[in-house]
Amino acid sequence: MYDLITIGRSGVDVYPLQTGVGLAHVDTFGKFLGGSPTNVAVAAARHGLRAAVITAVGADPFGEYVRQAIRGFGVDDSFVATVEGPPTPVTFCEIFPPDDFPLYFYRGEHPPDLQLTAESLDLAAIRDAKLFWFTGTGLSQEPSRAAHAAALAARTSGWTVFDLDHRPMLWESPEASQEAVRQALPHANVAVGNLDEVENAVGTRDPEAAAQALLDAGMRVAIVKMGPNGVLARSRDEYVVAEPVKVDVVNGIGAGDAFGGAVCLGLLSGWPLERTIRFANAAGAYVAARLACADAMPTTDEVQALL
């Protein structure tokens, strides 16, 4: 049995090794493992959890790099498929600290991770995992949308976390995204998203109203990231507003994935919501103070030291 299984995007992140410079003027780059659900699995593995990721890569050298990186970070790659044809996605970013990190997705029309099929899934492993993590982006195309539906139908217990992860450029229209997200919400019991993402899911970016709407939609836990104002989290009997942990930001892109891996640890450890959110905030801050995403994910002791 896995502590957690994530499903969705994977690829290569290419980050400039100079900050404050646009891509047109960057001289050198670094290559890193990318894809939010893949990085969440890495973050969770750093905390000692047994993690696996369900994704797909192209039959190319970048695909082999992604597989090797996943294994190297202690995440099970047994559910990583190889798709002939489309290349492994590459994402570039620009780094303008403290809060401007534009992303440029080179995913093609139908990237490998959106070609996952229901028939290819190990539904028994998904059913038995203590926690299952999926994202909004995985719902953006078929057959991935049907694969997600099959996975969610297999879940009968444990934590099912919906990372609302909204990337507008990867959807055919705002309406298509909103409809798919709202159909998936009833199959989760935890939702995590920033203000734009909760607005896409429940129609409001007011943190209090959004958290309440997510609870009304069936969530046991609703987590709303408020940027520089911290995080608001609610369950039926707990209410938390956590201030951000102050660090000198280098690259904020991987912070959300570190936050997610830490949330997994808190949920699976049975921590009170306040402890979980404060720990997750610190994990996110730890990564925001570093260039990379997966490579920078902290251990539990490193987060505790920052706290």
PDB file of N, CA and C in Angstrom, residues 166 171 173-183 199-201:
ATOM      1  N   HIS A 166      -5.096  25.633 -11.709  1.00  0.00           N
ATOM      2  CA  HIS A 166      -5.724  26.141 -12.932  1.00  0.00           C
ATOM      3  C   HIS A 166      -4.704  26.848 -13.806  1.00  0.00           C
ATOM      4  N   TRP A 171      -6.500  25.177 -21.354  1.00  0.00           N
ATOM      5  CA  TRP A 171      -7.914  24.848 -21.524  1.00  0.00           C
ATOM      6  C   TRP A 171      -8.457  25.508 -22.786  1.00  0.00           C
ATOM      7  N   SER A 173     -11.436  26.770 -22.995  1.00  0.00           N
ATOM      8  CA  SER A 173     -12.233  27.929 -22.592  1.00  0.00           C
ATOM      9  C   SER A 173     -12.380  27.938 -21.074  1.00  0.00           C
ATOM     10  N   PRO A 174     -12.639  29.112 -20.468  1.00  0.00           N
ATOM     11  CA  PRO A 174     -12.897  29.156 -19.020  1.00  0.00           C
ATOM     12  C   PRO A 174     -14.084  28.299 -18.621  1.00  0.00           C
ATOM     13  N   GLU A 175     -15.113  28.290 -19.464  1.00  0.00           N
ATOM     14  CA  GLU A 175     -16.324  27.531 -19.144  1.00  0.00           C
ATOM     15  C   GLU A 175     -16.038  26.028 -19.079  1.00  0.00           C
ATOM     16  N   ALA A 176     -15.184  25.540 -19.985  1.00  0.00           N
ATOM     17  CA  ALA A 176     -14.848  24.113 -19.982  1.00  0.00           C
ATOM     18  C   ALA A 176     -14.124  23.745 -18.698  1.00  0.00           C
ATOM     19  N   SER A 177     -13.219  24.611 -18.263  1.00  0.00           N
ATOM     20  CA  SER A 177     -12.492  24.359 -17.020  1.00  0.00           C
ATOM     21  C   SER A 177     -13.434  24.344 -15.830  1.00  0.00           C
ATOM     22  N   GLN A 178     -14.293  25.339 -15.741  1.00  0.00           N
ATOM     23  CA  GLN A 178     -15.208  25.435 -14.604  1.00  0.00           C
ATOM     24  C   GLN A 178     -16.122  24.225 -14.522  1.00  0.00           C
ATOM     25  N   GLU A 179     -16.632  23.778 -15.663  1.00  0.00           N
ATOM     26  CA  GLU A 179     -17.533  22.634 -15.674  1.00  0.00           C
ATOM     27  C   GLU A 179     -16.813  21.362 -15.226  1.00  0.00           C
ATOM     28  N   ALA A 180     -15.603  21.129 -15.738  1.00  0.00           N
ATOM     29  CA  ALA A 180     -14.861  19.915 -15.389  1.00  0.00           C
ATOM     30  C   ALA A 180     -14.491  19.907 -13.914  1.00  0.00           C
ATOM     31  N   VAL A 181     -14.057  21.052 -13.397  1.00  0.00           N
ATOM     32  CA  VAL A 181     -13.664  21.135 -11.994  1.00  0.00           C
ATOM     33  C   VAL A 181     -14.864  20.888 -11.085  1.00  0.00           C
ATOM     34  N   ARG A 182     -15.987  21.468 -11.418  1.00  0.00           N
ATOM     35  CA  ARG A 182     -17.166  21.321 -10.558  1.00  0.00           C
ATOM     36  C   ARG A 182     -17.734  19.904 -10.600  1.00  0.00           C
ATOM     37  N   GLN A 183     -17.547  19.206 -11.707  1.00  0.00           N
ATOM     38  CA  GLN A 183     -17.960  17.805 -11.753  1.00  0.00           C
ATOM     39  C   GLN A 183     -17.048  16.918 -10.897  1.00  0.00           C
ATOM     40  N   GLU A 199     -11.719  30.685  -7.298  1.00  0.00           N
ATOM     41  CA  GLU A 199     -12.733  31.413  -8.064  1.00  0.00           C
ATOM     42  C   GLU A 199     -13.196  30.588  -9.255  1.00  0.00           C
ATOM     43  N   ASN A 200     -12.255  29.931  -9.927  1.00  0.00           N
ATOM     44  CA  ASN A 200     -12.617  29.062 -11.039  1.00  0.00           C
ATOM     45  C   ASN A 200     -13.491  27.898 -10.580  1.00  0.00           C
ATOM     46  N   ALA A 201     -13.246  27.411  -9.355  1.00  0.00           N
ATOM     47  CA  ALA A 201     -13.968  26.229  -8.854  1.00  0.00           C
ATOM     48  C   ALA A 201     -15.340  26.553  -8.296  1.00  0.00           C
TER      49      ALA A 201
END
